[in-house]
Amino acid sequence: MKSFALPTVFLFIILLSSCATTNKIAALKPEPDDASPLVYENNPSFINLPIRIKLKDVENQTNSLLNGLIYEDNNIEDNAIEMKIWKLAPISITNENGKIKTVLPLKALVKYRIGTTTLGVALYNTKEFNLNGVVTLISDATLTNWKLNTKTELKSLDWNESPTMTAFGKNVPVLTSLILP
């Protein structure tokens, strides 16, 4: 029986030693580098892309998007003005001496509040103005670095109806020189 146990013990030791890993992987640490980091020079390059936009397309798109009531501000509390603006006819956008001429036929109903709140008492007076006219704007447009910059000036304001102010339930004419020169 002893002869049988001795080979079994050897077999058991061989089996255990063959299953265990005795090889270790020795990873080497890289040596420190004293090289300076790479610096790349960034030289911007420019490509000129000529862009042409037909003003008639801009006009058609503007007229299709803006119909009827085009602006409404019903909160008089934030800036003491309440305003509604309607487009009365198609907007015209044309080229005039290299500048963009925009003709806006508009009607506006403006409520203007003047006054103050003193000692918890609101002392306000609200006036309502009815304006109906054609506004002509001249704009100089440039495109720089994919950003559209415009400089717009008021060229003229032609009244369709004399501007009025509502006072005591009646429409009272307002001098046009008081509204815009």
CSV table of C-alpha atoms in Angstrom, one decimal:
chain,number,residue,atom,x,y,z
A,1,MET,CA,0.0,0.0,0.0
A,2,LYS,CA,2.8,2.3,0.6
A,3,SER,CA,4.1,1.9,-2.9
A,4,PHE,CA,0.7,3.0,-4.2
A,5,ALA,CA,0.5,6.1,-2.0
A,6,LEU,CA,4.0,7.4,-3.0
A,7,PRO,CA,3.3,7.6,-6.7
A,8,THR,CA,-0.1,9.2,-6.0
A,9,VAL,CA,1.6,11.9,-3.9
A,10,PHE,CA,4.1,12.6,-6.7
A,11,LEU,CA,1.4,12.6,-9.2
A,12,PHE,CA,-0.6,15.0,-7.1
A,13,ILE,CA,2.4,17.4,-6.7
A,14,ILE,CA,3.2,17.3,-10.4
A,15,LEU,CA,-0.5,18.0,-11.2
A,16,LEU,CA,-0.5,21.0,-8.8
A,17,SER,CA,2.7,22.5,-10.0
A,18,SER,CA,1.7,22.2,-13.7
A,19,CYS,CA,-1.5,24.1,-13.1
A,20,ALA,CA,0.1,27.0,-11.3
A,21,THR,CA,1.8,29.8,-13.3
A,22,THR,CA,5.3,30.4,-12.2
A,23,ASN,CA,6.2,32.8,-15.0
A,24,LYS,CA,5.8,36.4,-14.2
A,25,ILE,CA,5.6,39.1,-16.8
A,26,ALA,CA,8.0,41.9,-16.0
A,27,ALA,CA,6.8,45.1,-17.6
A,28,LEU,CA,9.5,47.6,-18.0
A,29,LYS,CA,8.8,51.2,-17.2
A,30,PRO,CA,9.7,53.6,-20.0
A,31,GLU,CA,12.6,55.9,-19.4
A,32,PRO,CA,11.8,59.6,-18.8
A,33,ASP,CA,11.8,61.8,-21.9
A,34,ASP,CA,13.2,65.3,-21.8
A,35,ALA,CA,12.1,66.2,-25.3
A,36,SER,CA,10.1,69.4,-25.6
A,37,PRO,CA,6.5,69.1,-26.8
A,38,LEU,CA,5.8,69.6,-30.5
A,39,VAL,CA,4.5,73.0,-31.4
A,40,TYR,CA,2.5,73.4,-34.6
A,41,GLU,CA,2.1,76.8,-36.3
A,42,ASN,CA,-1.5,77.6,-37.0
A,43,ASN,CA,-1.7,79.7,-40.1
A,44,PRO,CA,-5.3,80.4,-41.0
A,45,SER,CA,-6.2,80.0,-44.6
A,46,PHE,CA,-9.0,81.7,-46.5
A,47,ILE,CA,-11.1,80.6,-49.4
A,48,ASN,CA,-13.2,83.2,-51.1
A,49,LEU,CA,-16.6,81.8,-52.0
A,50,PRO,CA,-18.8,84.1,-54.1
A,51,ILE,CA,-22.3,83.9,-52.9
A,52,ARG,CA,-25.3,85.2,-54.9
A,53,ILE,CA,-28.7,85.5,-53.4
A,54,LYS,CA,-31.6,86.6,-55.5
A,55,LEU,CA,-33.5,89.4,-53.7
A,56,LYS,CA,-36.7,88.3,-55.4
A,57,ASP,CA,-36.3,84.9,-53.6
A,58,VAL,CA,-35.8,86.7,-50.3
A,59,GLU,CA,-38.8,88.9,-51.0
A,60,ASN,CA,-41.0,85.8,-51.9
A,61,GLN,CA,-39.9,84.0,-48.7
A,62,THR,CA,-40.5,87.0,-46.5
A,63,ASN,CA,-44.0,87.6,-47.9
A,64,SER,CA,-44.9,83.9,-47.5
A,65,LEU,CA,-43.8,83.9,-43.9
A,66,LEU,CA,-45.2,87.3,-42.8
A,67,ASN,CA,-48.9,87.6,-43.2
A,68,GLY,CA,-51.5,89.6,-41.3
A,69,LEU,CA,-50.5,90.2,-37.7
A,70,ILE,CA,-46.6,90.1,-37.7
A,71,TYR,CA,-45.8,91.4,-34.2
A,72,GLU,CA,-47.6,91.4,-31.0
A,73,ASP,CA,-46.5,92.6,-27.5
A,74,ASN,CA,-49.4,92.4,-25.0
A,75,ASN,CA,-47.3,93.1,-21.9
A,76,ILE,CA,-47.4,96.8,-21.0
A,77,GLU,CA,-45.7,96.1,-17.7
A,78,ASP,CA,-42.2,95.3,-18.9
A,79,ASN,CA,-41.4,98.4,-21.0
A,80,ALA,CA,-44.6,100.6,-20.8
A,81,ILE,CA,-45.4,99.9,-24.4
A,82,GLU,CA,-48.0,97.5,-25.8
A,83,MET,CA,-47.9,97.1,-29.6
A,84,LYS,CA,-49.5,95.2,-32.5
A,85,ILE,CA,-48.3,95.5,-36.1
A,86,TRP,CA,-50.0,94.2,-39.2
A,87,LYS,CA,-48.6,93.8,-42.8
A,88,LEU,CA,-51.1,95.5,-45.1
A,89,ALA,CA,-49.6,94.6,-48.5
A,90,PRO,CA,-46.7,92.6,-49.9
A,91,ILE,CA,-43.2,93.7,-48.8
A,92,SER,CA,-40.9,94.9,-51.6
A,93,ILE,CA,-37.1,94.1,-51.4
A,94,THR,CA,-35.0,95.6,-54.3
A,95,ASN,CA,-31.4,96.7,-55.0
A,96,GLU,CA,-30.8,100.4,-55.1
A,97,ASN,CA,-27.2,101.5,-55.9
A,98,GLY,CA,-25.7,98.4,-54.2
A,99,LYS,CA,-27.9,98.7,-51.1
A,100,ILE,CA,-31.0,96.8,-50.2
A,101,LYS,CA,-34.2,98.9,-50.3
A,102,THR,CA,-37.1,97.4,-48.3
A,103,VAL,CA,-40.6,98.9,-48.5
A,104,LEU,CA,-42.9,97.8,-45.6
A,105,PRO,CA,-46.6,98.7,-45.7
A,106,LEU,CA,-47.6,98.5,-42.0
A,107,LYS,CA,-50.4,99.3,-39.6
A,108,ALA,CA,-49.6,99.7,-35.9
A,109,LEU,CA,-51.7,100.0,-32.8
A,110,VAL,CA,-49.5,101.3,-30.0
A,111,LYS,CA,-50.4,101.8,-26.4
A,112,TYR,CA,-48.0,103.9,-24.4
A,113,ARG,CA,-48.1,104.2,-20.6
A,114,ILE,CA,-46.6,107.1,-18.7
A,115,GLY,CA,-46.6,107.6,-15.0
A,116,THR,CA,-45.2,106.1,-11.8
A,117,THR,CA,-46.2,104.2,-8.7
A,118,THR,CA,-45.8,106.3,-5.6
A,119,LEU,CA,-46.4,105.0,-2.1
A,120,GLY,CA,-48.2,102.0,-3.5
A,121,VAL,CA,-50.6,104.1,-5.6
A,122,ALA,CA,-50.3,103.6,-9.4
A,123,LEU,CA,-50.5,106.9,-11.2
A,124,TYR,CA,-50.5,106.0,-14.9
A,125,ASN,CA,-52.0,107.5,-18.0
A,126,THR,CA,-52.2,105.2,-21.1
A,127,LYS,CA,-52.5,106.7,-24.6
A,128,GLU,CA,-53.4,104.7,-27.7
A,129,PHE,CA,-51.9,105.6,-31.2
A,130,ASN,CA,-53.2,104.3,-34.6
A,131,LEU,CA,-50.5,104.4,-37.2
A,132,ASN,CA,-50.9,103.4,-40.9
A,133,GLY,CA,-48.1,104.0,-43.4
A,134,VAL,CA,-45.3,102.8,-45.7
A,135,VAL,CA,-41.9,102.5,-44.1
A,136,THR,CA,-38.9,102.5,-46.5
A,137,LEU,CA,-35.5,101.2,-45.2
A,138,ILE,CA,-32.1,101.3,-46.9
A,139,SER,CA,-29.7,98.6,-45.7
A,140,ASP,CA,-26.0,97.9,-46.3
A,141,ALA,CA,-25.4,94.2,-45.9
A,142,THR,CA,-22.0,92.4,-45.6
A,143,LEU,CA,-21.1,88.8,-45.0
A,144,THR,CA,-17.9,88.4,-42.9
A,145,ASN,CA,-16.7,85.0,-41.6
A,146,TRP,CA,-20.2,83.6,-42.3
A,147,LYS,CA,-21.8,86.3,-40.2
A,148,LEU,CA,-24.3,88.6,-41.8
A,149,ASN,CA,-23.9,92.3,-40.7
A,150,THR,CA,-26.4,94.9,-41.7
A,151,LYS,CA,-26.6,98.7,-41.3
A,152,THR,CA,-30.1,99.9,-41.8
A,153,GLU,CA,-31.4,103.5,-42.1
A,154,LEU,CA,-34.9,104.9,-42.3
A,155,LYS,CA,-35.2,106.5,-45.7
A,156,SER,CA,-38.9,107.6,-45.6
A,157,LEU,CA,-42.2,107.2,-43.8
A,158,ASP,CA,-45.3,107.9,-46.0
A,159,TRP,CA,-48.6,108.0,-44.2
A,160,ASN,CA,-51.6,106.2,-45.7
A,161,GLU,CA,-53.8,107.7,-43.0
A,162,SER,CA,-53.1,110.6,-40.7
A,163,PRO,CA,-51.8,109.2,-37.3
A,164,THR,CA,-54.4,109.4,-34.6
A,165,MET,CA,-54.4,109.2,-30.8
A,166,THR,CA,-57.4,107.9,-28.9
A,167,ALA,CA,-58.4,110.5,-26.2
A,168,PHE,CA,-61.8,110.3,-24.4
A,169,GLY,CA,-63.0,107.6,-26.8
A,170,LYS,CA,-62.3,109.8,-29.9
A,171,ASN,CA,-59.6,109.5,-32.5
A,172,VAL,CA,-57.6,112.8,-32.4
A,173,PRO,CA,-55.2,113.6,-35.3
A,174,VAL,CA,-51.5,113.8,-34.3
A,175,LEU,CA,-49.0,116.0,-36.0
A,176,THR,CA,-46.8,113.7,-38.1
A,177,SER,CA,-43.7,115.8,-37.2
A,178,LEU,CA,-44.1,114.7,-33.6
A,179,ILE,CA,-44.0,111.0,-34.5
A,180,LEU,CA,-41.1,110.8,-37.0
A,181,PRO,CA,-39.3,113.5,-38.9
